[in-house]
Coordinates of C-alpha atoms in Angstrom, one line a residue:
G10 CA 97.5 107.3 121.3
L11 CA 94.8 105.2 123.4
G12 CA 92.1 105.8 121.7
L13 CA 93.4 104.3 118.2
M14 CA 95.3 100.9 120.4
I15 CA 91.7 100.3 121.5
S16 CA 90.5 100.8 118.1
N17 CA 93.4 98.5 116.9
T18 CA 92.6 95.5 119.6
I19 CA 88.8 95.8 118.6
V20 CA 89.0 95.4 115.4
R21 CA 91.6 92.2 116.1
C22 CA 88.6 91.1 118.0
L23 CA 86.5 90.6 115.1
G24 CA 89.0 89.1 113.2
S25 CA 90.6 91.7 111.1
Q26 CA 94.9 91.3 110.7
G27 CA 94.5 95.2 112.1
I28 CA 95.3 98.2 112.1
A29 CA 97.6 99.8 109.3
C30 CA 98.9 102.6 108.5
E31 CA 100.4 104.8 105.5
S32 CA 101.6 108.1 105.8
E33 CA 103.5 111.1 103.9
Y34 CA 105.3 113.6 105.8
G35 CA 103.0 117.3 104.8
K36 CA 100.1 115.5 103.6
G37 CA 98.4 113.0 106.1
S38 CA 98.0 109.6 107.4
Y39 CA 95.8 107.2 106.1
F40 CA 94.5 104.4 108.6
Y41 CA 92.7 101.4 107.0
F42 CA 91.8 97.5 108.5
D43 CA 91.0 94.4 106.7
L44 CA 87.6 92.7 108.3
P45 CA 86.6 89.3 107.6
Q46 CA 82.5 89.8 105.4
D47 CA 81.2 86.8 107.8
L48 CA 82.0 87.1 111.5
T49 CA 80.0 83.4 112.1
H50 CA 81.9 81.7 110.3
L51 CA 85.1 82.2 112.4
G52 CA 82.9 81.0 115.9
F53 CA 84.2 83.9 117.3
Y54 CA 80.7 84.4 118.5
E55 CA 77.0 83.7 117.6
P56 CA 75.2 86.9 117.6
K57 CA 71.7 87.7 117.9
S58 CA 71.0 90.1 115.3
S59 CA 72.9 91.5 112.0
L60 CA 75.5 92.9 112.5
R61 CA 75.3 97.1 110.0
L62 CA 79.1 98.4 109.6
N63 CA 77.8 102.5 108.5
H64 CA 80.6 105.1 107.3
V65 CA 83.4 102.0 107.6
T66 CA 85.6 102.6 104.1
L67 CA 88.4 99.5 103.4
K68 CA 90.7 99.4 101.1
T69 CA 90.1 96.1 99.3
D70 CA 93.2 95.3 98.2
F71 CA 93.8 95.2 101.7
L72 CA 91.3 92.6 102.4
I73 CA 92.8 88.4 103.0
N74 CA 91.2 85.2 103.2
R75 CA 90.5 83.3 106.5
S76 CA 93.6 80.8 105.7
Q77 CA 95.7 84.1 105.9
Y78 CA 94.7 86.3 109.2
L79 CA 94.1 83.2 111.0
C80 CA 98.4 82.0 110.3
R81 CA 101.3 84.3 111.7
R82 CA 104.3 81.4 111.4
I83 CA 106.9 82.2 109.4
L84 CA 109.5 79.3 108.1
I85 CA 113.5 81.3 108.6
V86 CA 114.9 79.6 106.8
D87 CA 119.5 80.0 107.1
D88 CA 123.2 78.6 108.0
N89 CA 124.4 81.7 109.8
D90 CA 123.1 81.3 113.6
Y91 CA 123.7 84.9 113.8
N92 CA 121.5 85.5 111.4
L93 CA 118.3 83.2 112.5
M94 CA 118.9 85.3 116.0
V95 CA 118.5 88.1 114.4
L96 CA 115.8 87.6 111.5
G97 CA 113.7 85.8 114.3
R98 CA 114.2 88.2 116.7
M99 CA 112.5 91.4 114.4
L100 CA 109.8 88.7 113.8
K101 CA 108.4 87.7 117.5
K102 CA 108.4 91.6 118.2
R103 CA 105.8 91.4 115.4
N104 CA 104.4 88.5 117.2
F105 CA 105.2 85.7 115.1
E106 CA 105.5 81.9 116.1
L107 CA 108.8 80.6 113.5
I108 CA 110.3 77.1 112.1
E109 CA 113.6 77.7 112.2
A110 CA 115.6 75.3 109.5
Y111 CA 119.6 75.6 108.3
D112 CA 119.4 75.0 104.6
G113 CA 116.7 74.0 101.8
E114 CA 117.3 70.4 103.0
D115 CA 116.0 71.0 106.5
A116 CA 114.1 74.0 105.3
L117 CA 111.8 71.2 103.5
N118 CA 111.7 68.3 105.6
K119 CA 110.7 71.5 108.6
L120 CA 107.9 72.4 106.4
V121 CA 106.8 68.7 104.9
S122 CA 105.9 67.7 109.0
S123 CA 104.4 70.9 109.6
Y124 CA 101.7 70.9 107.1
E125 CA 101.3 66.9 108.4
H126 CA 100.6 68.5 111.7
Y127 CA 97.9 70.4 110.7
L128 CA 96.0 68.2 109.0
Q129 CA 96.1 65.9 111.3
C130 CA 95.6 68.8 114.0
K131 CA 92.2 69.6 115.5
H132 CA 92.6 72.2 117.7
S133 CA 92.1 76.0 116.3
S134 CA 95.5 76.7 118.1
C135 CA 97.3 74.7 115.5
R136 CA 98.5 76.8 112.6
R137 CA 100.1 76.2 109.1
V138 CA 103.2 78.5 107.8
N139 CA 102.4 80.7 105.4
L140 CA 105.5 82.4 104.7
I141 CA 109.3 81.5 103.8
L142 CA 112.1 83.7 104.5
S143 CA 114.9 81.7 103.1
D144 CA 118.7 82.8 103.3
L145 CA 120.2 82.6 99.4
N146 CA 123.5 81.1 99.8
M147 CA 123.7 77.2 101.6
P148 CA 125.2 74.4 101.9
R149 CA 123.6 71.1 100.4
R150 CA 120.5 73.0 99.0
D151 CA 120.4 76.6 98.5
G152 CA 117.6 79.3 98.3
F153 CA 117.1 78.6 94.8
D154 CA 116.6 75.1 95.6
L155 CA 114.0 75.9 98.2
I156 CA 111.8 77.1 95.7
Q157 CA 111.8 74.4 93.3
D158 CA 111.8 71.8 95.2
I159 CA 108.4 73.7 97.3
R160 CA 107.3 74.8 93.8
S161 CA 106.9 70.7 93.2
L162 CA 105.1 69.7 96.0
T163 CA 101.6 68.6 96.0
S164 CA 99.6 70.0 98.1
D165 CA 98.5 73.0 98.5
Q166 CA 101.8 74.2 100.2
K167 CA 103.3 74.4 96.8
D168 CA 101.5 78.1 96.7
I169 CA 103.7 79.1 100.1
P170 CA 105.1 82.7 99.6
I171 CA 108.6 82.2 99.7
V172 CA 110.9 85.3 100.1
L173 CA 115.1 84.9 99.5
V174 CA 117.4 86.9 101.8
S175 CA 120.3 87.4 100.4
A176 CA 123.9 89.9 100.6
F177 CA 124.2 90.8 97.3
D178 CA 121.9 93.1 95.3
N179 CA 123.0 90.4 91.5
P180 CA 120.2 91.5 88.7
E181 CA 120.4 87.5 87.4
D182 CA 119.9 86.4 90.7
I183 CA 116.7 88.7 91.0
T184 CA 115.4 87.3 87.2
K185 CA 116.5 84.1 88.5
G186 CA 114.5 83.9 91.4
F187 CA 111.6 85.4 90.2
R188 CA 111.4 82.5 87.4
L189 CA 112.0 80.0 89.5
G190 CA 108.4 81.0 91.5
M191 CA 109.8 83.8 94.3
D192 CA 107.6 85.7 95.1
D193 CA 110.0 88.4 96.3
M194 CA 113.6 89.2 97.8
I195 CA 115.4 91.6 99.6
H196 CA 118.5 91.9 101.2
K197 CA 121.2 91.8 103.8
P198 CA 121.1 93.6 106.2
V199 CA 117.4 93.3 106.7
T200 CA 116.4 96.1 108.9
E201 CA 112.9 96.5 110.7
E202 CA 111.9 98.5 108.1
T203 CA 112.7 96.4 105.5
I204 CA 110.4 94.1 107.5
D205 CA 107.3 96.2 107.7
K206 CA 107.0 97.1 104.4
L207 CA 108.2 93.4 103.2
L208 CA 105.1 92.2 106.0
L209 CA 102.5 95.0 103.8
K210 CA 103.2 94.2 101.1
L211 CA 102.3 90.7 101.5
R212 CA 99.7 91.5 104.2
L213 CA 100.8 90.0 106.8
K214 CA 101.5 92.9 108.7
Q215 CA 99.4 93.3 112.6

């Protein structure tokens, strides 16, 4: 209800990604949130006294580093305008900034350009890409090519999470993707539930 919304606003102001929930029918719900250990490093405020949190249980495997929870930009790659629109609409509803590309070559160019701008930008509002959602089958350079290109970069962008989106549930594609360095694969048609599960798994759910 209203209390949960207010609580979510408070923890986000403290630097959290927000309150998340795991629920099982007939058993109940488990609410939890991430929280940085040193809030002064975030520049939100300068406390005049020490801050103590009592009786707060943090799910430690949900904790994420500063670069992750301050970044909410996703590069989505697909040669189909309709697919870009549908996926983009779902991500925008979850408050993500988007960069769109139409194939692997276009995606790599935009990723490198975005990273160079990020390095030059001194403003806190300047964000870097922290997830790539890419179609598998595309002209020029497909999803597999894109994985290889990104994993070959010399910057820390080579470690960015990459999730392939495929219309086919092909075990060979899944095996090849993981061998090349993808982080996960989801299948079309992509649903709201699929997106939420993926973002929670990758620790990007708000």
